[in-house]
C-alpha positions as a LaTeX table, in Angstrom:
\begin{tabular}{lrrr}
\hline
Residue & $x$ (\AA) & $y$ (\AA) & $z$ (\AA) \\
\hline
Unk1 & 19.65 & $-0.30$ & 0.70 \\
Unk2 & 22.50 & $-2.56$ & 1.74 \\
Unk3 & 25.58 & $-3.02$ & $-0.40$ \\
Unk4 & 26.11 & $-6.40$ & $-2.06$ \\
Unk5 & 29.18 & $-7.85$ & $-3.74$ \\
Unk6 & 30.73 & $-5.64$ & $-6.38$ \\
Unk7 & 31.04 & $-1.93$ & $-6.84$ \\
Unk8 & 29.38 & 0.75 & $-8.90$ \\
Unk9 & 30.55 & 4.32 & $-9.11$ \\
Unk10 & 28.14 & 6.70 & $-7.41$ \\
Unk11 & 25.80 & 4.21 & $-5.77$ \\
Unk12 & 24.94 & 0.78 & $-4.42$ \\
Unk13 & 24.68 & $-2.49$ & $-6.26$ \\
Unk14 & 21.48 & $-4.30$ & $-5.36$ \\
Unk15 & 19.80 & $-7.60$ & $-6.11$ \\
Unk16 & 16.25 & $-7.13$ & $-7.38$ \\
Unk17 & 13.54 & $-9.74$ & $-7.80$ \\
Unk18 & 11.51 & $-9.11$ & $-10.96$ \\
Unk19 & 8.19 & $-10.94$ & $-10.91$ \\
Unk20 & 7.12 & $-11.28$ & $-14.51$ \\
Unk21 & 10.69 & $-10.62$ & $-15.64$ \\
Unk22 & 10.31 & $-12.72$ & $-18.81$ \\
Unk23 & 7.69 & $-10.37$ & $-20.24$ \\
Unk24 & 8.00 & $-7.18$ & $-22.27$ \\
Unk25 & 8.43 & $-4.61$ & $-19.50$ \\
Unk26 & 9.96 & $-6.90$ & $-16.89$ \\
Unk27 & 12.70 & $-8.14$ & $-19.24$ \\
Unk28 & 13.48 & $-4.57$ & $-20.31$ \\
Unk29 & 13.78 & $-3.48$ & $-16.68$ \\
Unk30 & 16.10 & $-6.46$ & $-16.11$ \\
Unk31 & 18.31 & $-5.33$ & $-19.02$ \\
Unk32 & 18.49 & $-1.80$ & $-17.59$ \\
Unk33 & 19.40 & $-3.20$ & $-14.16$ \\
Unk34 & 22.21 & $-5.27$ & $-15.66$ \\
Unk35 & 23.53 & $-2.27$ & $-17.58$ \\
Unk36 & 23.59 & $-0.30$ & $-14.32$ \\
Unk37 & 25.50 & $-3.03$ & $-12.49$ \\
Unk38 & 22.59 & $-4.44$ & $-10.49$ \\
Unk39 & 21.60 & $-8.12$ & $-10.36$ \\
Unk40 & 18.08 & $-9.08$ & $-11.48$ \\
Unk41 & 16.51 & $-12.33$ & $-10.30$ \\
Unk42 & 13.62 & $-13.31$ & $-12.56$ \\
Unk43 & 10.49 & $-15.16$ & $-11.43$ \\
Unk44 & 8.07 & $-15.99$ & $-14.23$ \\
Unk45 & 5.51 & $-18.68$ & $-14.98$ \\
Unk46 & 6.07 & $-18.28$ & $-18.75$ \\
Unk47 & 2.33 & $-18.12$ & $-19.34$ \\
Unk48 & 3.02 & $-15.08$ & $-21.52$ \\
Unk49 & 6.74 & $-14.49$ & $-20.85$ \\
Unk50 & 9.59 & $-16.04$ & $-22.81$ \\
Unk51 & 12.49 & $-18.08$ & $-21.49$ \\
Unk52 & 14.74 & $-16.64$ & $-24.21$ \\
Unk53 & 14.58 & $-13.26$ & $-22.45$ \\
Unk54 & 16.20 & $-14.85$ & $-19.39$ \\
Unk55 & 19.37 & $-16.21$ & $-20.98$ \\
Unk56 & 22.35 & $-15.32$ & $-18.81$ \\
Unk57 & 20.08 & $-14.19$ & $-16.00$ \\
Unk58 & 19.11 & $-15.85$ & $-12.74$ \\
Unk59 & 15.76 & $-17.37$ & $-13.72$ \\
Unk60 & 13.22 & $-19.23$ & $-11.60$ \\
Unk61 & 10.25 & $-20.86$ & $-13.29$ \\
Unk62 & 7.20 & $-20.45$ & $-11.11$ \\
Unk63 & 4.06 & $-18.58$ & $-10.20$ \\
Unk64 & 3.91 & $-15.76$ & $-7.67$ \\
Unk65 & 0.90 & $-17.54$ & $-6.11$ \\
Unk66 & 3.01 & $-20.64$ & $-5.32$ \\
Unk67 & 3.98 & $-19.97$ & $-1.71$ \\
Unk68 & 6.42 & $-22.89$ & $-1.51$ \\
Unk69 & 8.12 & $-21.87$ & $-4.73$ \\
Unk70 & 8.47 & $-18.23$ & $-3.63$ \\
Unk71 & 9.81 & $-19.41$ & $-0.25$ \\
Unk72 & 12.47 & $-21.52$ & $-1.99$ \\
Unk73 & 13.49 & $-18.60$ & $-4.21$ \\
Unk74 & 13.76 & $-16.13$ & $-1.34$ \\
Unk75 & 15.66 & $-18.64$ & 0.78 \\
Unk76 & 18.10 & $-19.13$ & $-2.08$ \\
Unk77 & 18.48 & $-15.35$ & $-2.50$ \\
Unk78 & 18.36 & $-13.91$ & 1.04 \\
Unk79 & 20.09 & $-10.71$ & $-0.17$ \\
Unk80 & 17.21 & $-9.53$ & $-2.39$ \\
Unk81 & 16.73 & $-5.84$ & $-1.62$ \\
Unk82 & 13.59 & $-5.00$ & $-3.57$ \\
Unk83 & 10.88 & $-6.40$ & $-5.83$ \\
Unk84 & 9.61 & $-5.12$ & $-9.16$ \\
Unk85 & 6.18 & $-6.69$ & $-9.56$ \\
Unk86 & 5.26 & $-6.90$ & $-13.27$ \\
Unk87 & 3.51 & $-10.27$ & $-13.19$ \\
Unk88 & $-0.02$ & $-9.86$ & $-14.57$ \\
Unk89 & $-2.45$ & $-10.59$ & $-17.38$ \\
Unk90 & $-2.89$ & $-7.32$ & $-19.28$ \\
Unk91 & $-5.17$ & $-7.58$ & $-22.35$ \\
Unk92 & $-8.28$ & $-5.44$ & $-21.89$ \\
Unk93 & $-10.67$ & $-7.27$ & $-24.28$ \\
Unk94 & $-9.47$ & $-10.61$ & $-22.90$ \\
Unk95 & $-10.21$ & $-9.40$ & $-19.37$ \\
Unk96 & $-13.79$ & $-8.65$ & $-20.39$ \\
Unk97 & $-14.17$ & $-12.21$ & $-21.65$ \\
Unk98 & $-12.27$ & $-13.87$ & $-18.74$ \\
Unk99 & $-12.63$ & $-11.73$ & $-15.61$ \\
Unk100 & $-12.23$ & $-14.67$ & $-13.22$ \\
Unk101 & $-8.83$ & $-15.48$ & $-14.68$ \\
Unk102 & $-7.75$ & $-11.85$ & $-14.36$ \\
Unk103 & $-8.82$ & $-11.48$ & $-10.75$ \\
Unk104 & $-7.13$ & $-14.77$ & $-9.89$ \\
Unk105 & $-3.84$ & $-13.98$ & $-11.68$ \\
Unk106 & $-3.61$ & $-10.28$ & $-10.82$ \\
Unk107 & $-5.27$ & $-9.92$ & $-7.41$ \\
Unk108 & $-5.30$ & $-13.25$ & $-5.58$ \\
Unk109 & $-1.80$ & $-14.17$ & $-6.71$ \\
Unk110 & $-0.42$ & $-10.80$ & $-5.61$ \\
Unk111 & $-1.89$ & $-11.28$ & $-2.13$ \\
Unk112 & $-0.15$ & $-14.64$ & $-1.77$ \\
Unk113 & 3.08 & $-13.16$ & $-3.14$ \\
Unk114 & 3.12 & $-10.25$ & $-0.70$ \\
Unk115 & 2.48 & $-12.60$ & 2.21 \\
Unk116 & 5.70 & $-14.49$ & 1.39 \\
Unk117 & 7.69 & $-11.30$ & 0.81 \\
Unk118 & 6.76 & $-10.07$ & 4.27 \\
Unk119 & 7.62 & $-13.43$ & 5.79 \\
Unk120 & 11.13 & $-13.16$ & 4.34 \\
Unk121 & 11.67 & $-9.52$ & 5.29 \\
Unk122 & 11.47 & $-8.09$ & 1.74 \\
Unk123 & 9.78 & $-4.73$ & 2.25 \\
Unk124 & 10.49 & $-2.67$ & $-0.88$ \\
Unk125 & 8.12 & $-3.08$ & $-3.83$ \\
Unk126 & 7.71 & $-1.28$ & $-7.14$ \\
Unk127 & 4.32 & $-2.24$ & $-8.55$ \\
Unk128 & 3.50 & $-2.10$ & $-12.26$ \\
Unk129 & 0.16 & $-0.32$ & $-12.26$ \\
Unk130 & $-1.77$ & 1.31 & $-15.08$ \\
Unk131 & $-3.18$ & 4.66 & $-16.13$ \\
Unk132 & $-6.30$ & 2.72 & $-17.12$ \\
Unk133 & $-7.54$ & 3.20 & $-13.54$ \\
Unk134 & $-8.24$ & 6.94 & $-14.09$ \\
Unk135 & $-11.32$ & 8.87 & $-15.11$ \\
Unk136 & $-9.77$ & 11.51 & $-17.42$ \\
Unk137 & $-10.89$ & 15.12 & $-17.34$ \\
Unk138 & $-12.66$ & 16.77 & $-20.27$ \\
Unk139 & $-9.32$ & 17.32 & $-22.05$ \\
Unk140 & $-8.41$ & 13.66 & $-21.32$ \\
Unk141 & $-5.53$ & 14.75 & $-19.08$ \\
Unk142 & $-4.91$ & 13.19 & $-15.67$ \\
Unk143 & $-2.58$ & 13.53 & $-12.72$ \\
Unk144 & $-2.11$ & 11.43 & $-9.59$ \\
Unk145 & $-5.09$ & 13.02 & $-7.81$ \\
Unk146 & $-7.53$ & 12.61 & $-10.72$ \\
Unk147 & $-10.66$ & 10.54 & $-10.00$ \\
Unk148 & $-10.21$ & 6.79 & $-10.24$ \\
Unk149 & $-12.65$ & 4.91 & $-12.43$ \\
Unk150 & $-11.56$ & 1.57 & $-13.86$ \\
Unk151 & $-13.76$ & 0.59 & $-16.82$ \\
Unk152 & $-12.51$ & $-2.94$ & $-17.57$ \\
Unk153 & $-11.81$ & $-6.00$ & $-15.44$ \\
Unk154 & $-8.10$ & $-5.56$ & $-16.21$ \\
Unk155 & $-8.10$ & $-1.99$ & $-14.94$ \\
Unk156 & $-10.19$ & $-3.00$ & $-11.93$ \\
Unk157 & $-7.58$ & $-5.58$ & $-10.95$ \\
Unk158 & $-4.85$ & $-2.93$ & $-11.01$ \\
Unk159 & $-6.93$ & $-0.60$ & $-8.88$ \\
Unk160 & $-7.86$ & $-3.34$ & $-6.41$ \\
Unk161 & $-4.21$ & $-4.38$ & $-6.06$ \\
Unk162 & $-3.10$ & $-0.79$ & $-5.44$ \\
Unk163 & $-5.69$ & $-0.42$ & $-2.68$ \\
Unk164 & $-4.82$ & $-3.80$ & $-1.23$ \\
Unk165 & $-1.11$ & $-2.96$ & $-1.16$ \\
Unk166 & $-1.83$ & 0.40 & 0.46 \\
Unk167 & $-3.81$ & $-1.34$ & 3.21 \\
Unk168 & $-1.05$ & $-3.90$ & 3.80 \\
Unk169 & 1.65 & $-1.21$ & 3.82 \\
Unk170 & $-0.29$ & 0.79 & 6.39 \\
Unk171 & $-0.04$ & $-2.06$ & 8.90 \\
Unk172 & 3.33 & $-3.63$ & 8.04 \\
Unk173 & 6.92 & $-2.70$ & 7.07 \\
Unk174 & 5.98 & $-3.00$ & 3.37 \\
Unk175 & 6.59 & 0.12 & 1.27 \\
Unk176 & 5.07 & 0.30 & $-2.20$ \\
Unk177 & 5.65 & 2.63 & $-5.14$ \\
Unk178 & 2.96 & 2.13 & $-7.78$ \\
Unk179 & 4.10 & 3.24 & $-11.21$ \\
Unk180 & 1.08 & 3.95 & $-13.38$ \\
Unk181 & 2.18 & 3.25 & $-16.93$ \\
Unk182 & 0.50 & 4.85 & $-19.88$ \\
Unk183 & 1.08 & 3.10 & $-23.25$ \\
Unk184 & 4.49 & 1.42 & $-23.58$ \\
Unk185 & 6.00 & 1.13 & $-27.05$ \\
Unk186 & 9.49 & 0.58 & $-28.44$ \\
Unk187 & 12.04 & $-1.99$ & $-27.33$ \\
Unk188 & 15.36 & $-2.30$ & $-25.57$ \\
Unk189 & 17.58 & $-0.16$ & $-27.84$ \\
Unk190 & 20.14 & $-3.02$ & $-27.85$ \\
Unk191 & 17.31 & $-5.29$ & $-29.13$ \\
Unk192 & 17.86 & $-7.89$ & $-26.43$ \\
Unk193 & 14.14 & $-7.91$ & $-25.68$ \\
Unk194 & 10.87 & $-6.46$ & $-26.93$ \\
Unk195 & 7.23 & $-7.41$ & $-27.30$ \\
Unk196 & 7.15 & $-11.17$ & $-27.04$ \\
Unk197 & 3.86 & $-11.72$ & $-28.87$ \\
Unk198 & 3.94 & $-12.00$ & $-32.65$ \\
Unk199 & 0.64 & $-10.17$ & $-33.15$ \\
Unk200 & 0.22 & $-7.51$ & $-30.42$ \\
Unk201 & $-3.30$ & $-6.25$ & $-29.79$ \\
Unk202 & $-2.38$ & $-2.61$ & $-29.12$ \\
Unk203 & $-2.58$ & 0.04 & $-31.82$ \\
Unk204 & 1.09 & 0.12 & $-32.84$ \\
Unk205 & 1.29 & $-3.66$ & $-32.94$ \\
Unk206 & $-1.77$ & $-3.84$ & $-35.16$ \\
Unk207 & $-0.31$ & $-1.10$ & $-37.36$ \\
Unk208 & 2.84 & $-3.14$ & $-37.90$ \\
Unk209 & 0.71 & $-6.19$ & $-38.68$ \\
Unk210 & $-1.29$ & $-4.19$ & $-41.23$ \\
Unk211 & 1.93 & $-2.92$ & $-42.82$ \\
Unk212 & 3.33 & $-6.43$ & $-43.05$ \\
Unk213 & 0.20 & $-7.97$ & $-44.57$ \\
Unk214 & $-0.85$ & $-5.03$ & $-46.72$ \\
Unk215 & $-4.38$ & $-4.91$ & $-45.28$ \\
Unk216 & $-5.97$ & $-1.67$ & $-44.01$ \\
Unk217 & $-5.56$ & $-0.78$ & $-40.35$ \\
Unk218 & $-8.77$ & $-0.87$ & $-38.33$ \\
Unk219 & $-9.43$ & 2.22 & $-36.20$ \\
Unk220 & $-11.72$ & 1.13 & $-33.37$ \\
Unk221 & $-14.20$ & 3.98 & $-33.26$ \\
Unk222 & $-14.12$ & 7.44 & $-34.81$ \\
Unk223 & $-16.69$ & 8.91 & $-32.45$ \\
Unk224 & $-14.53$ & 9.41 & $-29.37$ \\
Unk225 & $-14.44$ & 12.91 & $-27.81$ \\
Unk226 & $-11.03$ & 13.78 & $-29.30$ \\
Unk227 & $-9.81$ & 16.27 & $-31.90$ \\
Unk228 & $-10.22$ & 13.79 & $-34.77$ \\
Unk229 & $-12.65$ & 11.26 & $-33.26$ \\
Unk230 & $-10.10$ & 8.47 & $-32.80$ \\
Unk231 & $-8.93$ & 7.30 & $-29.40$ \\
Unk232 & $-6.10$ & 9.16 & $-27.69$ \\
Unk233 & $-3.11$ & 7.58 & $-25.96$ \\
Unk234 & 0.06 & 8.70 & $-24.21$ \\
Unk235 & 2.84 & 6.62 & $-25.75$ \\
Unk236 & 5.96 & 6.17 & $-23.62$ \\
Unk237 & 9.10 & 4.33 & $-24.67$ \\
Unk238 & 9.71 & 1.15 & $-22.68$ \\
Unk239 & 13.38 & 2.09 & $-22.19$ \\
Unk240 & 12.24 & 5.31 & $-20.53$ \\
Unk241 & 10.01 & 3.19 & $-18.27$ \\
Unk242 & 13.03 & 1.05 & $-17.39$ \\
Unk243 & 14.99 & 4.19 & $-16.51$ \\
Unk244 & 12.17 & 5.26 & $-14.18$ \\
Unk245 & 12.49 & 1.93 & $-12.34$ \\
Unk246 & 16.22 & 2.44 & $-11.90$ \\
Unk247 & 15.66 & 5.91 & $-10.47$ \\
Unk248 & 12.92 & 4.58 & $-8.19$ \\
Unk249 & 15.26 & 1.93 & $-6.81$ \\
Unk250 & 18.02 & 4.49 & $-6.24$ \\
Unk251 & 15.66 & 6.85 & $-4.40$ \\
Unk252 & 13.33 & 4.34 & $-2.79$ \\
Unk253 & 14.36 & 4.89 & 0.82 \\
Unk254 & 14.24 & 8.66 & 0.43 \\
Unk255 & 10.74 & 8.44 & $-1.04$ \\
Unk256 & 9.60 & 6.47 & 2.00 \\
Unk257 & 11.51 & 8.33 & 4.67 \\
Unk258 & 10.01 & 8.47 & 8.14 \\
Unk259 & 6.74 & 10.37 & 8.09 \\
Unk260 & 5.92 & 9.71 & 4.43 \\
Unk261 & 2.97 & 7.57 & 3.36 \\
Unk262 & 3.86 & 3.87 & 2.95 \\
Unk263 & 2.25 & 3.74 & $-0.48$ \\
Unk264 & 2.54 & 6.33 & $-3.21$ \\
Unk265 & 1.87 & 6.43 & $-6.95$ \\
Unk266 & 3.48 & 8.15 & $-9.93$ \\
Unk267 & 2.34 & 8.53 & $-13.51$ \\
Unk268 & 4.81 & 7.46 & $-16.19$ \\
Unk269 & 3.97 & 8.90 & $-19.59$ \\
Unk270 & 5.33 & 11.26 & $-22.20$ \\
Unk271 & 2.87 & 14.01 & $-21.26$ \\
Unk272 & 1.68 & 14.16 & $-24.87$ \\
Unk273 & $-1.64$ & 12.86 & $-26.11$ \\
Unk274 & $-1.53$ & 11.21 & $-29.55$ \\
Unk275 & $-4.68$ & 10.13 & $-31.36$ \\
Unk276 & $-4.79$ & 6.86 & $-33.25$ \\
Unk277 & $-4.98$ & 8.71 & $-36.56$ \\
Unk278 & $-1.93$ & 10.78 & $-35.55$ \\
Unk279 & $-0.15$ & 7.54 & $-34.68$ \\
Unk280 & $-0.93$ & 6.24 & $-38.17$ \\
Unk281 & 0.49 & 9.41 & $-39.70$ \\
Unk282 & 3.67 & 9.13 & $-37.60$ \\
Unk283 & 4.01 & 5.47 & $-38.55$ \\
Unk284 & 3.56 & 6.19 & $-42.24$ \\
Unk285 & 6.26 & 8.84 & $-42.01$ \\
Unk286 & 8.91 & 6.22 & $-41.18$ \\
Unk287 & 7.87 & 3.22 & $-43.31$ \\
Unk288 & 8.35 & 2.59 & $-47.01$ \\
Unk289 & 4.71 & 1.82 & $-47.80$ \\
Unk290 & 1.88 & 3.77 & $-46.14$ \\
Unk291 & $-0.85$ & 1.90 & $-44.30$ \\
Unk292 & $-4.44$ & 2.65 & $-45.21$ \\
Unk293 & $-7.14$ & 2.89 & $-42.52$ \\
Unk294 & $-10.72$ & 1.78 & $-42.14$ \\
Unk295 & $-13.24$ & 2.39 & $-39.40$ \\
Unk296 & $-14.15$ & $-0.49$ & $-37.09$ \\
Unk297 & $-16.43$ & $-0.79$ & $-34.04$ \\
Unk298 & $-15.16$ & $-0.04$ & $-30.55$ \\
Unk299 & $-13.76$ & $-3.06$ & $-28.73$ \\
Unk300 & $-15.08$ & $-4.25$ & $-25.35$ \\
Unk301 & $-13.41$ & $-2.32$ & $-22.56$ \\
Unk302 & $-12.06$ & 0.45 & $-24.84$ \\
Unk303 & $-12.05$ & 4.06 & $-23.61$ \\
Unk304 & $-11.29$ & 7.42 & $-25.20$ \\
Unk305 & $-7.90$ & 7.22 & $-23.47$ \\
Unk306 & $-5.86$ & 9.87 & $-21.72$ \\
Unk307 & $-2.47$ & 11.43 & $-21.15$ \\
Unk308 & $-0.54$ & 12.51 & $-18.08$ \\
Unk309 & $-0.12$ & 16.17 & $-17.33$ \\
Unk310 & 1.71 & 15.41 & $-14.10$ \\
Unk311 & 5.21 & 16.60 & $-13.18$ \\
Unk312 & 5.36 & 14.41 & $-10.09$ \\
Unk313 & 7.71 & 11.81 & $-11.61$ \\
Unk314 & 10.16 & 14.65 & $-12.27$ \\
Unk315 & 9.80 & 16.04 & $-8.76$ \\
Unk316 & 10.17 & 12.65 & $-7.05$ \\
Unk317 & 12.49 & 10.72 & $-9.39$ \\
Unk318 & 14.08 & 13.38 & $-11.56$ \\
Unk319 & 12.54 & 11.47 & $-14.47$ \\
Unk320 & 10.88 & 12.52 & $-17.67$ \\
Unk321 & 10.45 & 10.71 & $-20.97$ \\
Unk322 & 13.44 & 11.25 & $-23.27$ \\
Unk323 & 12.40 & 9.29 & $-26.38$ \\
Unk324 & 9.69 & 10.62 & $-28.69$ \\
Unk325 & 6.97 & 8.84 & $-30.65$ \\
Unk326 & 9.15 & 8.44 & $-33.73$ \\
Unk327 & 11.84 & 6.70 & $-31.68$ \\
Unk328 & 9.23 & 4.37 & $-30.19$ \\
Unk329 & 7.94 & 3.43 & $-33.63$ \\
Unk330 & 11.43 & 3.00 & $-35.09$ \\
Unk331 & 12.58 & 0.78 & $-32.21$ \\
Unk332 & 9.37 & $-1.27$ & $-32.40$ \\
Unk333 & 9.99 & $-1.88$ & $-36.11$ \\
Unk334 & 13.63 & $-2.78$ & $-35.46$ \\
Unk335 & 12.57 & $-5.31$ & $-32.82$ \\
Unk336 & 9.93 & $-6.71$ & $-35.16$ \\
Unk337 & 12.65 & $-7.39$ & $-37.73$ \\
Unk338 & 14.90 & $-9.04$ & $-35.12$ \\
Unk339 & 12.25 & $-10.88$ & $-33.13$ \\
Unk340 & 12.55 & $-14.13$ & $-35.10$ \\
Unk341 & 16.28 & $-14.29$ & $-34.35$ \\
Unk342 & 15.66 & $-14.03$ & $-30.59$ \\
Unk343 & 12.39 & $-15.90$ & $-30.11$ \\
Unk344 & 11.60 & $-19.31$ & $-31.53$ \\
Unk345 & 8.33 & $-19.66$ & $-33.43$ \\
Unk346 & 6.25 & $-21.61$ & $-30.92$ \\
Unk347 & 3.76 & $-22.81$ & $-33.52$ \\
Unk348 & 6.57 & $-24.13$ & $-35.72$ \\
Unk349 & 8.19 & $-25.85$ & $-32.76$ \\
Unk350 & 4.90 & $-27.53$ & $-31.85$ \\
Unk351 & 4.47 & $-28.73$ & $-35.43$ \\
Unk352 & 7.99 & $-30.17$ & $-35.42$ \\
Unk353 & 7.33 & $-31.97$ & $-32.15$ \\
Unk354 & 3.99 & $-33.29$ & $-33.41$ \\
Unk355 & 5.56 & $-34.51$ & $-36.66$ \\
\hline
\end{tabular}
């Protein structure tokens, strides 16, 4: 990568475009980039992202599918070295109900985006993919060569985009590292950013909601093929994910040295499978009032889950998860307490405007 203005001991300072940089993961990656001396440039439509996460950062309001808008951004920032592509719709049950919207936002928009990147000579991409594209083995473990079997429209869009990017990279200067996330939890330890939605749909978010309201926590299915019948997930701290992106940027050109494949994928997880009931127990160990549970039906698009047993992220990036489940829960709770100080209540703001 080329050097840009400034200096950083032991490496290069780079300018990085983060598509979807006003969302949970994108904003956390941006914070990690800033801490490391890099310059993030955020592009976000704010469909799900929050403008508050972009204070003090170079922010461009727009959609990755808007060719003219992307052209203007890249013309304004001709020294962008790489792209972190986090822009996507991500809710599995919602994707079952609205598959057209998911294919349009995740697949079609990415194709238009990549076309403009190539036109402006931006050839390094880190793509936010998902472990939901795998068919886990009998023990629910997976690695990067496990069979691929996306079971929801959301997961299908991630798989289609990976294959599309691999095809484009094979016939162009584009180089793509797909990072297959498992289940992000936690927040930026400095509490600058976190989950932007007030009522997250994932298990830990629903646990916090149950704790706040005093209602039992619904476990979606107790007949999964796991040790206690509840679904199993590999929870990875979002700050660890951000660290993986930093390492990927530092090593990008080595990963794609001459002779290497132009597209490669890495799993990013803790390597530990945690069932939903085990998550409840870990949550109850750090809160003042335990949450009770009740059984509920499986949700559309749900799977038994999985965990990574791969060491490839260590071999390629020198990365492994450093923060455990307890830290992820504690940081999620800390962000929940701070969220109202960082993010305005949109419903309240709409009521004020209407009144």
